[in-house]
Structure formats: C-alpha cells, structure tokens
Short mmCIF file of C-alpha atoms in Angstrom, two decimals:
data_model
loop_
_atom_site.label_atom_id
_atom_site.label_comp_id
_atom_site.label_asym_id
_atom_site.label_seq_id
_atom_site.Cartn_x
_atom_site.Cartn_y
_atom_site.Cartn_z
CA MET A 283 -3.60 -5.95 26.62
CA HIS A 284 -4.82 -9.61 26.44
CA SER A 285 -5.78 -9.82 22.89
CA VAL A 286 -3.69 -12.03 20.66
CA ARG A 287 -1.32 -9.63 18.82
CA ARG A 288 0.68 -10.45 15.63
CA ARG A 289 2.75 -8.71 13.20
CA TRP A 290 3.09 -10.82 10.58
CA ALA A 291 4.78 -13.45 8.82
CA ALA A 292 7.99 -13.74 6.28
CA ALA A 293 8.58 -15.64 2.99
CA LEU A 294 10.55 -18.84 2.23
CA LEU A 295 12.11 -16.91 -0.91
CA LEU A 296 11.76 -13.08 -0.30
CA VAL A 297 13.02 -9.91 -0.91
CA PRO A 298 16.26 -9.70 -3.16
CA LEU A 299 19.52 -8.56 -1.46
CA LEU A 300 19.32 -4.97 -0.67
CA THR A 301 21.19 -2.67 -2.85
CA GLY A 302 24.01 -1.07 -0.79
CA CYS A 303 23.75 -3.27 2.06
CA PHE A 304 26.56 -5.37 3.47
CA ALA A 305 27.24 -7.92 6.14
CA ALA A 306 27.33 -6.73 9.89
CA ARG A 307 29.31 -8.18 12.33
CA ASP A 308 26.21 -10.18 13.59
CA GLY A 309 25.67 -11.28 9.70
CA SER A 310 22.81 -8.68 9.44
CA PRO A 311 22.64 -6.26 6.39
CA TYR A 312 23.49 -2.78 7.19
CA ASP A 313 23.60 0.52 5.51
CA ALA A 314 27.21 1.16 4.23
CA GLY A 315 29.69 3.40 5.82
CA ALA A 316 32.25 3.66 8.33
CA GLY A 317 32.51 5.47 11.77
CA ALA A 318 34.27 5.38 14.91
CA GLY A 319 31.36 4.12 17.15
CA GLY A 320 31.36 3.85 20.74
CA GLY A 321 28.91 6.44 21.83
CA ARG A 322 25.53 6.03 22.83
CA LEU A 323 22.70 6.14 20.06
CA ARG A 324 19.53 8.05 20.46
CA VAL A 325 16.57 6.23 18.76
CA ALA A 326 13.10 7.33 18.27
CA MET A 327 10.56 4.70 17.96
CA ALA A 328 7.05 4.93 16.29
CA PHE A 329 5.26 2.23 18.66
CA PRO A 330 5.54 2.34 22.24
CA PRO A 331 5.62 -1.06 24.31
CA ALA A 332 1.80 -1.99 24.61
CA GLU A 333 2.35 -5.31 26.59
CA ARG A 334 5.21 -4.17 29.16
CA PHE A 335 7.72 -5.64 26.85
CA SER A 336 6.23 -8.87 26.60
CA PRO A 337 8.45 -11.37 24.44
CA TYR A 338 5.47 -12.99 22.73
CA GLY A 339 3.15 -10.32 21.19
CA ALA A 340 3.82 -7.13 19.08
CA ASP A 341 6.48 -5.90 21.77
CA ALA A 342 8.61 -9.15 20.73
CA THR A 343 9.23 -7.16 17.40
CA LEU A 344 10.18 -4.12 19.31
CA LEU A 345 12.77 -5.95 21.46
CA SER A 346 14.12 -7.48 18.27
CA ARG A 347 14.40 -4.28 16.33
CA LEU A 348 16.22 -2.81 19.50
CA GLY A 349 18.83 -5.75 19.48
CA VAL A 350 17.70 -7.27 22.80
CA THR A 351 16.31 -10.65 21.81
CA GLU A 352 17.14 -13.42 19.15
CA GLY A 353 16.12 -16.72 18.43
CA LEU A 354 17.60 -20.02 17.11
CA THR A 355 17.63 -18.81 13.59
CA ARG A 356 17.16 -15.50 11.69
CA LEU A 357 16.12 -14.57 8.22
CA ASP A 358 18.75 -13.49 5.59
CA GLY A 359 18.20 -11.15 2.83
CA ASN A 360 16.47 -13.68 0.49
CA GLY A 361 14.01 -14.76 3.11
CA GLY A 362 15.69 -18.11 4.26
CA ALA A 363 16.67 -19.21 7.77
CA VAL A 364 20.20 -18.99 8.79
CA PRO A 365 21.97 -19.30 12.00
CA ALA A 366 21.62 -17.34 14.95
CA LEU A 367 21.81 -19.09 18.60
CA ALA A 368 21.68 -22.40 16.47
CA GLU A 369 24.78 -22.60 14.48
CA SER A 370 23.31 -25.67 12.39
CA TRP A 371 20.41 -28.02 12.27
CA THR A 372 18.99 -31.19 10.60
CA ARG A 373 15.79 -32.67 9.98
CA GLU A 374 15.04 -36.21 11.56
CA SER A 375 12.28 -38.60 10.29
CA GLY A 376 8.99 -38.21 12.18
CA GLY A 377 8.84 -34.33 12.13
CA GLY A 378 11.51 -33.48 14.41
CA TRP A 379 14.42 -31.12 13.94
CA VAL A 380 17.65 -31.43 15.89
CA PHE A 381 19.44 -27.79 16.28
CA THR A 382 23.02 -27.52 17.45
CA LEU A 383 23.80 -24.51 19.60
CA ARG A 384 26.78 -22.22 19.21
CA GLU A 385 28.56 -21.10 22.69
CA ALA A 386 26.82 -18.18 23.89
CA ARG A 387 25.62 -16.52 26.99
CA PHE A 388 22.54 -14.77 28.52
CA GLN A 389 22.80 -11.29 29.75
CA ASP A 390 22.62 -12.39 33.27
CA GLY A 391 25.70 -14.37 32.66
CA ALA A 392 24.12 -17.81 32.46
CA GLU A 393 25.26 -20.18 29.57
CA VAL A 394 22.80 -20.91 26.90
CA THR A 395 22.43 -24.50 27.20
CA PRO A 396 20.13 -27.08 25.44
CA ALA A 397 18.06 -27.20 28.79
CA ALA A 398 17.60 -23.46 28.86
CA VAL A 399 16.59 -23.32 25.05
CA ALA A 400 14.04 -26.02 25.49
CA GLY A 401 12.51 -24.49 28.55
CA ALA A 402 12.14 -21.05 26.69
CA LEU A 403 10.40 -22.75 23.93
CA THR A 404 8.25 -24.63 26.12
CA HIS A 405 7.14 -21.57 28.09
CA ALA A 406 6.08 -19.97 24.77
CA THR A 407 3.65 -22.82 24.03
CA HIS A 408 1.77 -22.57 27.29
CA ALA A 409 -1.02 -20.24 27.56
CA THR A 410 -0.41 -19.52 31.39
CA HIS A 411 3.00 -18.32 30.28
CA ALA A 412 2.75 -16.76 26.81
CA ASP A 413 0.16 -13.89 26.78
CA PRO A 414 -0.55 -13.16 24.18
CA ALA A 415 0.15 -16.44 22.43
CA PRO A 416 2.95 -16.21 19.85
CA ALA A 417 1.93 -15.69 16.39
CA ALA A 418 4.71 -17.99 15.16
CA LEU A 419 2.79 -20.93 16.87
CA THR A 420 -0.97 -20.64 15.69
CA GLY A 421 -2.14 -23.97 14.62
CA VAL A 422 1.09 -25.61 15.73
CA ARG A 423 1.76 -28.14 18.59
CA LEU A 424 5.56 -27.57 19.46
CA THR A 425 7.69 -29.57 22.06
CA ALA A 426 11.35 -29.15 22.61
CA GLU A 427 13.65 -31.13 24.63
CA ALA A 428 17.54 -31.26 25.36
CA VAL A 429 19.10 -34.23 23.52
CA GLY A 430 22.84 -33.75 24.10
CA GLU A 431 25.72 -31.19 25.40
CA ARG A 432 24.76 -28.58 22.76
CA ARG A 433 21.62 -30.12 20.94
CA VAL A 434 17.91 -29.45 21.17
CA ARG A 435 15.28 -31.46 19.53
CA VAL A 436 12.22 -29.54 18.40
CA THR A 437 9.13 -31.41 17.30
CA THR A 438 5.69 -30.35 16.09
CA GLY A 439 2.48 -32.29 16.05
CA THR A 440 2.54 -32.75 12.27
CA ALA A 441 5.70 -32.46 9.79
CA ASP A 442 6.56 -28.86 9.69
CA SER A 443 9.07 -27.91 6.85
CA ALA A 444 9.01 -24.34 7.61
CA LEU A 445 10.13 -24.81 11.47
CA PRO A 446 13.65 -23.30 10.87
CA LEU A 447 11.85 -20.25 9.60
CA ARG A 448 9.29 -20.28 12.31
CA LEU A 449 12.17 -20.33 15.08
CA SER A 450 13.13 -17.04 13.64
CA SER A 451 10.10 -15.31 14.98
CA PRO A 452 10.65 -12.46 17.37
CA SER A 453 8.15 -14.14 19.51
CA LEU A 454 9.92 -17.21 19.85
CA ALA A 455 13.22 -15.42 21.45
CA VAL A 456 15.37 -17.39 23.96
CA LEU A 457 15.49 -16.05 27.36
CA SER A 458 17.35 -17.12 30.33
CA PRO A 459 15.56 -19.55 33.07
CA LYS A 460 15.79 -16.43 35.32
CA ALA A 461 13.28 -14.54 32.94
CA TYR A 462 10.30 -16.80 34.17
CA ARG A 463 9.50 -15.76 37.60
CA THR A 464 6.32 -15.77 39.52
CA LYS A 465 7.79 -13.48 41.97
CA ALA A 466 7.94 -9.78 40.80
CA GLY A 467 11.16 -7.98 41.30
CA ALA A 468 13.17 -11.31 41.98
CA ASP A 469 16.98 -10.88 41.18
CA LYS A 470 16.65 -7.50 39.53
CA SER A 471 19.26 -5.58 41.37
CA GLY A 472 22.97 -5.31 40.97
CA ALA A 473 25.29 -5.09 37.79
CA ASP A 474 24.44 -6.57 34.55
CA LYS A 475 27.21 -8.34 32.73
CA SER A 476 27.75 -5.32 30.52
CA GLY A 477 29.53 -3.84 33.53
CA ALA A 478 26.74 -1.06 33.77
CA ASP A 479 25.23 -0.63 37.18
CA THR A 480 21.45 -1.69 37.15
CA SER A 481 20.76 -1.28 40.81
CA GLY A 482 18.23 1.51 39.79
CA THR A 483 16.69 -0.40 37.05
CA ASP A 484 12.99 0.11 36.76
CA THR A 485 11.56 -3.25 35.85
CA SER A 486 8.01 -2.68 36.97
CA GLY A 487 7.07 -1.57 33.66
CA THR A 488 9.38 -4.02 31.64
CA ALA A 489 8.04 -7.47 32.63
CA GLN A 490 5.05 -8.39 30.56
CA ALA A 491 3.47 -10.36 33.54
CA ARG A 492 4.06 -8.07 36.59
CA SER A 493 0.45 -8.24 36.74
CA GLY A 494 0.77 -11.98 35.72
CA ALA A 495 1.57 -13.30 38.96
CA ALA A 496 -1.79 -12.17 40.42
CA ASN A 497 -3.97 -13.61 37.56
CA GLY A 498 -2.15 -16.92 37.70
CA LYS A 499 0.26 -16.51 34.68
CA VAL A 500 3.96 -16.92 34.90
CA ALA A 501 5.78 -13.52 34.77
CA VAL A 502 8.22 -13.27 31.93
CA ASP A 503 10.75 -10.55 32.00
CA PRO A 504 13.25 -9.99 29.21
CA ALA A 505 15.30 -7.16 30.98
CA GLY A 506 18.90 -8.59 31.30
CA THR A 507 17.72 -12.06 30.47
CA ALA A 508 18.07 -12.19 26.73
CA THR A 509 20.99 -12.70 24.56
CA GLY A 510 21.28 -9.79 21.95
CA PRO A 511 23.93 -7.17 21.63
CA PHE A 512 22.01 -4.76 23.92
CA THR A 513 20.33 -5.38 27.23
CA LEU A 514 16.96 -3.59 28.45
CA ALA A 515 17.84 -1.74 31.50
CA ARG A 516 15.56 0.89 32.43
CA THR A 517 11.92 1.79 31.12
CA SER A 518 9.73 4.81 31.94
CA GLY A 519 6.32 3.53 31.11
CA ALA A 520 5.65 3.62 27.28
CA THR A 521 7.84 6.86 26.90
CA ARG A 522 11.35 5.81 27.10
CA ALA A 523 13.85 2.87 27.64
CA THR A 524 17.48 2.69 28.20
CA LEU A 525 19.58 -0.12 26.87
CA HIS A 526 23.23 -1.06 27.62
CA ARG A 527 25.76 -2.72 25.59
CA PHE A 528 25.96 -6.35 26.39
CA ALA A 529 29.88 -7.13 26.74
CA ASP A 530 29.73 -10.88 26.23
CA TYR A 531 27.50 -11.17 23.16
CA TRP A 532 28.60 -13.99 21.14
CA GLY A 533 28.48 -11.90 17.85
CA GLY A 534 31.17 -9.63 19.08
CA LEU A 535 31.01 -6.25 21.06
CA ALA A 536 28.61 -3.70 19.70
CA HIS A 537 30.03 -0.44 18.45
CA ALA A 538 27.51 1.71 20.37
CA SER A 539 27.72 1.57 24.17
CA GLY A 540 24.14 1.71 24.52
CA LEU A 541 20.86 3.19 23.42
CA ASP A 542 18.59 5.79 24.54
CA VAL A 543 15.16 5.15 23.05
CA ARG A 544 12.10 7.60 22.92
CA PHE A 545 8.81 6.02 21.96
CA ILE A 546 7.15 9.23 19.92
CA VAL A 547 4.11 8.16 18.17
CA ASP A 548 3.43 11.33 16.21
CA GLY A 549 5.37 11.07 13.04
CA THR A 550 5.98 14.68 12.63
CA ALA A 551 7.19 15.00 16.23
CA ARG A 552 9.56 12.10 15.55
CA THR A 553 10.96 13.57 12.37
CA ASN A 554 11.36 16.86 13.90
CA ALA A 555 13.49 15.16 16.75
CA LEU A 556 15.74 14.08 14.09
CA ARG A 557 15.87 17.45 12.25
CA SER A 558 16.73 19.19 15.51
CA GLY A 559 19.52 16.60 16.38
CA GLU A 560 17.64 15.38 19.38
CA VAL A 561 17.78 11.66 17.95
CA ASP A 562 20.15 10.00 15.61
CA ILE A 563 17.55 7.43 14.14
CA ALA A 564 13.93 8.05 13.74
CA GLU A 565 12.11 5.10 12.53
CA ALA A 566 9.18 5.29 10.26
CA VAL A 567 9.20 8.77 8.96
CA PRO A 568 5.81 9.77 7.53
CA VAL A 569 6.10 10.29 3.45
CA SER A 570 4.65 13.80 4.21
CA GLN A 571 7.77 14.62 6.12
CA ALA A 572 10.36 12.78 3.99
CA ALA A 573 10.99 15.76 1.78
CA THR A 574 11.84 18.03 4.83
CA LEU A 575 14.74 16.02 5.50
CA ASP A 576 18.21 16.39 3.96
CA GLN A 577 18.27 13.64 1.13
CA PRO A 578 21.41 11.81 2.69
CA THR A 579 19.49 11.25 5.91
CA VAL A 580 16.67 9.32 3.94
CA ARG A 581 16.79 5.63 3.95
CA GLU A 582 13.89 3.93 2.00
CA VAL A 583 13.38 0.19 2.71
CA PRO A 584 11.24 -2.11 0.40
CA THR A 585 9.17 -4.12 2.83
CA THR A 586 6.82 -7.05 2.90
CA ARG A 587 4.11 -4.68 4.31
CA THR A 588 0.72 -4.45 2.73
CA THR A 589 -1.86 -1.88 3.74
CA ALA A 590 -5.31 -3.05 3.36
CA LEU A 591 -9.15 -2.63 4.05
CA PHE A 592 -10.45 -5.31 6.40
CA LEU A 593 -14.13 -5.91 6.29
CA ASN A 594 -15.92 -7.58 9.28
CA THR A 595 -17.52 -10.55 7.64
CA ARG A 596 -19.06 -11.98 10.80
CA SER A 597 -21.27 -9.16 12.16
CA GLY A 598 -22.68 -5.86 11.08
CA PRO A 599 -23.31 -4.71 7.39
CA PHE A 600 -20.38 -6.71 5.82
CA ALA A 601 -21.70 -10.04 7.16
CA ASP A 602 -23.56 -9.76 3.88
CA PRO A 603 -21.30 -11.00 1.02
CA ALA A 604 -23.07 -8.54 -1.46
CA VAL A 605 -22.47 -5.50 0.77
CA ARG A 606 -18.55 -6.51 1.02
CA ALA A 607 -18.65 -6.80 -2.82
CA ALA A 608 -20.19 -3.29 -3.12
CA ALA A 609 -17.40 -2.00 -0.98
CA ARG A 610 -14.68 -3.63 -2.79
CA GLU A 611 -15.90 -2.24 -5.99
CA ALA A 612 -16.32 1.17 -4.66
CA VAL A 613 -12.49 1.36 -3.62
CA ASP A 614 -10.05 2.74 -6.04
CA ALA A 615 -6.55 1.94 -4.67
CA SER A 616 -4.58 3.16 -7.85
CA ALA A 617 -4.53 6.65 -6.58
CA LEU A 618 -3.28 5.89 -3.02
CA ALA A 619 0.53 4.75 -3.90
CA GLU A 620 0.95 8.35 -5.82
CA ASP A 621 -1.38 10.82 -3.74
CA VAL A 622 -1.45 9.47 -0.19
CA TYR A 623 2.17 7.64 -0.22
CA GLU A 624 3.60 10.21 -2.77
CA GLY A 625 5.37 7.47 -4.71
CA HIS A 626 6.85 5.36 -1.83
CA ALA A 627 4.34 2.37 -2.25
CA ASP A 628 3.20 0.16 -5.11
CA THR A 629 -0.61 -0.29 -5.74
CA GLY A 630 -1.99 -3.45 -4.17
CA ARG A 631 -2.52 -6.45 -6.30
CA GLY A 632 -2.99 -9.20 -3.82
CA LEU A 633 -1.76 -9.88 -0.32
CA PHE A 634 1.86 -10.70 -1.16
CA GLY A 635 3.63 -7.46 -2.52
CA PRO A 636 6.32 -7.02 -5.36
CA ALA A 637 9.24 -7.58 -2.67
CA LEU A 638 8.45 -11.29 -2.85
CA THR A 639 10.12 -12.69 -5.85
CA TRP A 640 8.31 -15.97 -5.95
CA ALA A 641 5.00 -14.28 -5.91
CA GLY A 642 5.92 -11.49 -8.50
CA GLY A 643 4.74 -13.59 -11.72
CA GLU A 644 1.36 -14.00 -10.35
CA ARG A 645 -0.93 -11.19 -9.19
CA PRO A 646 -4.57 -11.78 -8.91
CA ARG A 647 -7.01 -8.95 -9.42
CA PRO A 648 -8.63 -8.43 -5.73
CA THR A 649 -12.08 -9.55 -6.62
CA GLY A 650 -14.55 -11.66 -5.34
CA ARG A 651 -18.22 -12.08 -6.34
CA PRO A 652 -20.20 -9.40 -8.05
CA ALA A 653 -21.99 -6.68 -6.06
CA ALA A 654 -25.65 -7.04 -6.30
CA LYS A 655 -27.54 -3.83 -7.47
CA ARG A 656 -28.71 -1.79 -4.30
CA ALA A 657 -30.97 1.13 -3.89
CA GLY A 658 -28.61 2.16 -1.07
CA ASN A 659 -25.77 0.99 1.28
CA PRO A 660 -25.72 0.94 5.09
CA ALA A 661 -23.85 3.22 7.32
CA LEU A 662 -20.67 1.78 9.00
CA THR A 663 -17.87 2.41 11.30
CA LEU A 664 -14.32 2.77 9.61
CA ALA A 665 -11.38 2.38 12.14
CA THR A 666 -7.53 2.93 11.79
CA TYR A 667 -4.59 3.93 13.85
CA ASP A 668 -2.10 7.04 13.72
CA ASN A 669 0.95 5.19 14.63
CA ARG A 670 1.62 5.16 10.91
CA PRO A 671 0.47 8.74 10.03
CA GLU A 672 -0.60 7.75 6.28
CA LEU A 673 -3.17 5.44 7.60
CA PRO A 674 -5.58 8.15 8.78
CA GLU A 675 -5.09 9.80 5.29
CA VAL A 676 -5.74 6.58 3.55
CA ALA A 677 -9.13 5.98 5.56
CA GLN A 678 -10.25 9.49 4.66
CA VAL A 679 -9.89 8.83 0.82
CA LEU A 680 -11.99 5.63 1.47
CA GLN A 681 -14.59 7.19 3.41
CA GLN A 682 -14.92 9.55 0.33
CA GLN A 683 -15.04 6.68 -2.12
CA LEU A 684 -17.45 4.56 0.09
CA ARG A 685 -19.89 7.56 0.63
CA LYS A 686 -20.08 8.07 -3.13
CA ALA A 687 -20.95 4.40 -3.45
CA GLY A 688 -23.86 5.26 -0.87
CA PHE A 689 -22.41 4.26 2.40
CA GLY A 690 -22.58 6.36 5.37
CA VAL A 691 -18.99 6.22 7.06
CA LYS A 692 -17.87 7.26 10.37
CA LEU A 693 -14.30 7.40 11.06
CA GLU A 694 -12.48 6.46 14.16
CA VAL A 695 -8.65 7.01 14.72
CA ARG A 696 -7.05 5.69 17.77
CA GLU A 697 -3.27 4.79 18.75
CA TYR A 698 -2.65 1.26 17.92
CA SER A 699 -2.69 -0.45 21.48
CA ARG A 700 -5.85 1.58 21.97
CA LEU A 701 -7.46 0.10 18.90
CA GLU A 702 -6.16 -3.52 18.55
CA GLY A 703 -8.31 -5.22 21.00
CA ASP A 704 -11.61 -3.62 19.67
CA ALA A 705 -10.72 -4.41 16.08
CA LEU A 706 -10.02 -8.37 16.71
CA ALA A 707 -13.31 -8.41 18.74
CA GLY A 708 -15.18 -7.29 15.84
CA LYS A 709 -16.38 -4.00 17.29
CA PHE A 710 -15.64 -2.03 14.14
CA ASP A 711 -17.42 -2.66 10.66
CA ALA A 712 -13.93 -2.04 8.79
CA VAL A 713 -10.38 -1.54 9.51
CA VAL A 714 -7.52 -0.01 7.81
CA ALA A 715 -4.29 -1.65 8.82
CA ALA A 716 -0.71 -1.83 7.54
CA ARG A 717 0.40 -5.61 7.90
CA ASN A 718 3.87 -7.00 7.32
CA THR A 719 2.73 -10.23 5.87
CA MET A 720 6.37 -11.80 6.48
CA LEU A 721 6.93 -10.73 9.98
CA ASP A 722 5.86 -13.43 12.33
CA THR A 723 7.31 -16.72 10.92
CA GLY A 724 8.88 -16.26 7.30
CA ASP A 725 6.33 -18.60 6.04
CA PRO A 726 3.35 -17.25 3.72
CA VAL A 727 1.22 -20.29 4.64
CA SER A 728 1.51 -19.64 8.47
CA TYR A 729 0.44 -15.82 7.84
CA LEU A 730 -2.52 -16.88 5.87
CA ALA A 731 -3.60 -19.42 8.55
CA ASP A 732 -3.09 -16.72 11.32
CA ASP A 733 -4.97 -13.90 9.47
CA PHE A 734 -7.82 -15.47 7.43
CA THR A 735 -8.74 -19.23 8.91
CA CYS A 736 -11.31 -19.82 11.34
CA ASP A 737 -8.89 -20.28 14.11
CA GLY A 738 -6.73 -17.66 13.13
CA GLY A 739 -5.23 -15.44 15.93
CA TYR A 740 -4.98 -11.99 14.02
CA ASN A 741 -8.13 -12.22 11.95
CA LEU A 742 -9.04 -8.64 11.57
CA ALA A 743 -11.61 -9.57 8.71
CA ARG A 744 -13.09 -12.41 11.04
CA VAL A 745 -12.96 -14.57 8.00
CA CYS A 746 -14.19 -18.12 8.57
CA ASP A 747 -14.55 -19.80 5.23
CA LYS A 748 -14.38 -23.52 4.43
CA ALA A 749 -12.69 -22.99 1.20
CA VAL A 750 -10.19 -20.73 2.60
CA ASP A 751 -9.44 -23.15 5.48
CA ARG A 752 -9.04 -25.99 3.10
CA ALA A 753 -6.68 -23.95 0.75
CA VAL A 754 -4.63 -22.96 3.48
CA ALA A 755 -4.39 -26.70 4.97
CA GLU A 756 -3.70 -27.91 1.55
CA ALA A 757 -0.77 -25.42 1.34
CA GLY A 758 0.63 -26.27 4.59
CA ALA A 759 1.01 -29.69 3.73
CA ARG A 760 3.53 -28.88 0.97
CA ALA A 761 7.14 -29.48 1.81
CA ASP A 762 8.96 -28.42 -1.27
CA ASP A 763 9.41 -24.64 -1.48
CA ALA A 764 7.96 -24.09 -4.97
CA ALA A 765 5.01 -26.28 -4.51
CA ARG A 766 4.29 -24.40 -1.11
CA HIS A 767 4.44 -21.01 -2.84
CA ARG A 768 2.22 -22.21 -5.64
CA ALA A 769 -0.15 -23.46 -2.87
CA ALA A 770 0.05 -20.30 -0.82
CA LEU A 771 -0.82 -18.18 -4.02
CA ALA A 772 -3.81 -20.44 -4.80
CA ALA A 773 -4.82 -19.86 -0.93
CA GLN A 774 -4.36 -16.11 -1.40
CA THR A 775 -6.95 -16.50 -4.29
CA ALA A 776 -9.54 -18.16 -1.90
CA VAL A 777 -8.98 -15.36 0.45
CA LEU A 778 -9.69 -12.55 -2.05
CA ARG A 779 -12.89 -14.22 -3.26
CA THR A 780 -14.28 -13.76 0.21
CA ASP A 781 -14.04 -9.95 -0.05
CA GLY A 782 -13.06 -10.08 3.62
CA VAL A 783 -9.73 -8.10 2.59
CA VAL A 784 -9.14 -5.44 -0.06
CA PRO A 785 -5.47 -4.93 -0.70
CA LEU A 786 -4.72 -1.14 -1.21
CA VAL A 787 -0.94 -0.71 -1.29
CA HIS A 788 2.55 -2.59 -0.79
CA GLN A 789 4.43 -0.20 1.40
CA ARG A 790 8.07 1.07 1.62
CA ILE A 791 9.25 2.26 4.99
CA ILE A 792 11.36 5.41 5.32
CA HIS A 793 13.94 5.84 8.18
CA GLY A 794 15.58 8.89 8.99
CA VAL A 795 19.26 8.66 9.98
CA GLY A 796 21.54 11.11 11.37
CA ALA A 797 24.58 12.26 9.00
CA SER A 798 27.01 10.70 11.55
CA VAL A 799 25.27 7.42 11.97
CA ARG A 800 26.39 4.36 10.30
CA GLY A 801 25.25 0.45 10.23
CA VAL A 802 21.40 1.10 10.78
CA ILE A 803 19.98 -2.43 9.59
CA LEU A 804 17.73 -2.08 6.64
CA ASP A 805 15.20 -5.03 6.99
CA PRO A 806 12.42 -5.65 4.58
CA TYR A 807 10.67 -7.90 7.29
CA GLU A 808 11.16 -4.98 10.01
CA ARG A 809 12.48 -7.18 12.69
CA THR A 810 15.90 -5.31 13.10
CA LEU A 811 16.84 -1.84 13.13
CA VAL A 812 20.15 -1.59 15.15
CA GLY A 813 22.96 -4.17 15.66
CA THR A 814 26.61 -4.59 16.29
CA GLY A 815 27.66 -2.54 13.69
CA THR A 816 25.01 0.43 14.19
CA ARG A 817 27.27 3.46 15.46
CA ARG A 818 27.97 7.17 15.10
#
C-alpha cells in the first residue's frame, strides 16, 4: 500500500511506571515472574504485515513489537528518551545533536558504525527509499553524518527539542547497509549470525520494496539486517513469520530461542488459539473474550490509545461545520466505556487520555460550535476496521445515535490494511479508528501535526484549519517540557473546535499470556511485546 501510514506519537512525560513491572535485561519493563526459558515462543498478532514488513510504516511497529528492530533511543515508562543503540547524546548550538553509539552489531554480522547509522537515517528521509514516509519525520527536515569513531551528528532544519524522542520511533530503526538494495534477493542465503540456517528463507514477502526496484524505489529489507534480539528469518505472506534468536545482540542473549508468529485478524480466533494451547501469547484480546480466559492469563495494559470518530471535513456532508456540530452533539460516548468496552476503557475527554499525567489536570469538553437547527440530516457512510473487534460494535452504537439525530448511516467494515488508503483519501464521510497518540515520536506536538494540520500525513479527518496550524506551530516552538505540554493542550483545544474529531474512549489493551510464560513486555506505547526476558 502506498498511502502514508502512521501509528501514533508518544509523550514527553507520560504513563506512570507500571505496577508489577520490572526492568528486563534490555531495560524494558516486563511482567514479573521467573522461568527457565530457552524454548521457542508461539505468538498470535492482531495485525498482519500490510507493507511487506516495511521499516517505515505501520509494519515498523510490528517489527519493533517482535524485537527485530530498534533505534538510537527508546522510551522509558515515564515517556522519556533513554539509551538504545546510542548510549548517550548532547545538544549542540545551532540545532544539532551528537549521539555516541554503543558497541553493537547488525544481524548480518556488520558492526554498527556512525556511517551505517547516518546512512540508515538518511534513507528514512528520502521519498525514493522510505515508502510510506516515516510518521516521525512529518514536517521535519533531518540530516545525519558521522563525526567520529563512535559519534553521529543529527541535525534538523529548525531546532527540535524533541529529537531524542523522535529517534525512538519504530519507523526510524537503524538497519545495516545491506538492507538497502535495489537488486531483489541479493545476499539472502546462508546462515545468519544466530547460528540458524536461513538458506531456505523466504524473503519475497519480507522486503517492503521487492516491487520497489521496478518502480524506481530502493528496496529495503529488515530480514537479517536489524539489531534487535530476534531476526526475521521467514515469512509466509501475511499469515506467518519465523524469527530466530540473534546470538550477538548487544543487550544479551534472549531467553527464547525464537518466535513462531501467526497473524490472526479475528479476535475470537486469536483468543481460542491461546485457550487451546496453540499459542503462548495472544495480543489484543477482545474485551468480550477476556472473561473466557483464566484470570492469571489476562494482562491489562493502560495505553495512550484513544478511539475517536473522525469526520471528513473536506468533502461530503461533513464539509459543512454545522453538520459536523450536529453529529458531535448526537454522539454520547459515556456508555461506550462500560457497555462496549465492559469497563476496560475510560470515557473520552480529549485527544490525550488519562494515562498522560501531564494532561490529567486539563480535560477539555470536546465541543466546537453550536449545531444549527435543521429539518433533517444527510445520509453518510461510516467506516471502521475489525482488527480491533470492539470498533465495529462502537460503529453500530454510533450508527444508532446518528440515526436518532436524523442521519442516514451506512456502515462499512473492512480489515485495516484494506481500509486505510481509502480513509486517508477521503472516500468515507466518517471513520471510527483507535489511535495510539503517542506511538510515532514520543512528542504530543508531532502527533497533532501529523494528524490535524494541513500537511499532516495521517489526517483522517482531513482537517486544514489556520487556527490549528498556528497553534501546533506555536507548540512546536516551545523547548521547555512544561511549556510544550501547555501549548500542546492549547493546540488540542483548537483541534476539537473544528469538530473534525470526536473523542470516544481512552483504551486499555488486554493481552492473553500462557500460564508458563514470563517476561511479556507491558508497553503503554504498544511498541514492544517480546524482548530478551520473554520466555516460557
């Protein structure tokens, strides 16, 4: 798919440290418990690869969650940037940052050098290489260069106080120079550095740009070229993937010898696979299925994910502000948290949920201008996706509420990868989507810029409003954390006044974890799921 795909920025000061979580060997928080480890783990994922494991779009998050890729930094439990491939960094005058690299190797055996890191970041900035364009770079002009034996200078067009957070994005993962090839299939045979024979590796479905060589784009393949504790060895289309343990991982040898991944879109089937013992971990268990699992196997994670109704502000009935206001007034989100999400969510009170401590004291009521008195409201198409099984039910409730207000509402439900392109192109009047607002960069201002400004790359509501652009630009100019947060909240108010988005609920995610499994990472940003400490 060639549409720009996003999932969603992360905050400067975020979720409190998770109760019952400890530091894994790689520094990530993980579920408490001890185990022998050593065996392979069977994992069921909700979202199949939609971009042939592109390291730049939504599949970048999938690679990160499975422990394949990592960047110069990562986010800690409080939403701050902490070391990953970079062990430290300093800010220079003039907008540059210098990152000092730790000693590490790529999964193809090459050393992680300043030149390799600078090259990887440069590839991510080029449209002919990065398809889709990384969400973390929306509105940012970034350059990188090696400046010493272990140092890389990263510079942005304008001063960017959030750069260390931005570089934690899964879409800015560092790959080996070998990953960037225009010749399909080059150097993809033999044994990987984990000691596993990969001569039978199927990479035809692994590289984002296997078709890229034909359309003039550089092929980028993360299989065996990343730096994480697990290396992607084999894929079977969008149904299965095989990962092996990377023996030379800088953070220490992973407990599990590998991962056998199944992509199961249907939430009930995913839960049944865990219940029957077919998988050890099932991510994103539907709330309707949580009660069917033994309580010790349920892990509930507070997240920065907000489910919202996005109204197409540029075309169709919702191009009229009065019609948007009528829809907003028709929606009652208070029942969704208890009825649809069965208590596993909080009622939406803005774009940033209660997990964000810096936003907790100021929750704007999501209202814009008053709705005009109307004799009747128009017909519209409301779309959503079923990878998150609660969303179709949310859409059905909204359909009833909007019909009560005089709208004619047709529902369209698809799998996410088949919906996104049309949604971004404005082919629906309204979309119900669940957005982790803090996934892409760790910076709330970057999220607002990407989702709600005229040049935003993941603008489902197609908002283009001068007041919003001005408020987001003013927030982006703030370097001090507290001032940046206050400005982000002011920009949030400007967004809500457009009535382009109606917040519905702030979501918690439920994972199903087998009784013998330990070390599953409980990540409020949804960037990680398995790591060096995950085992059974």
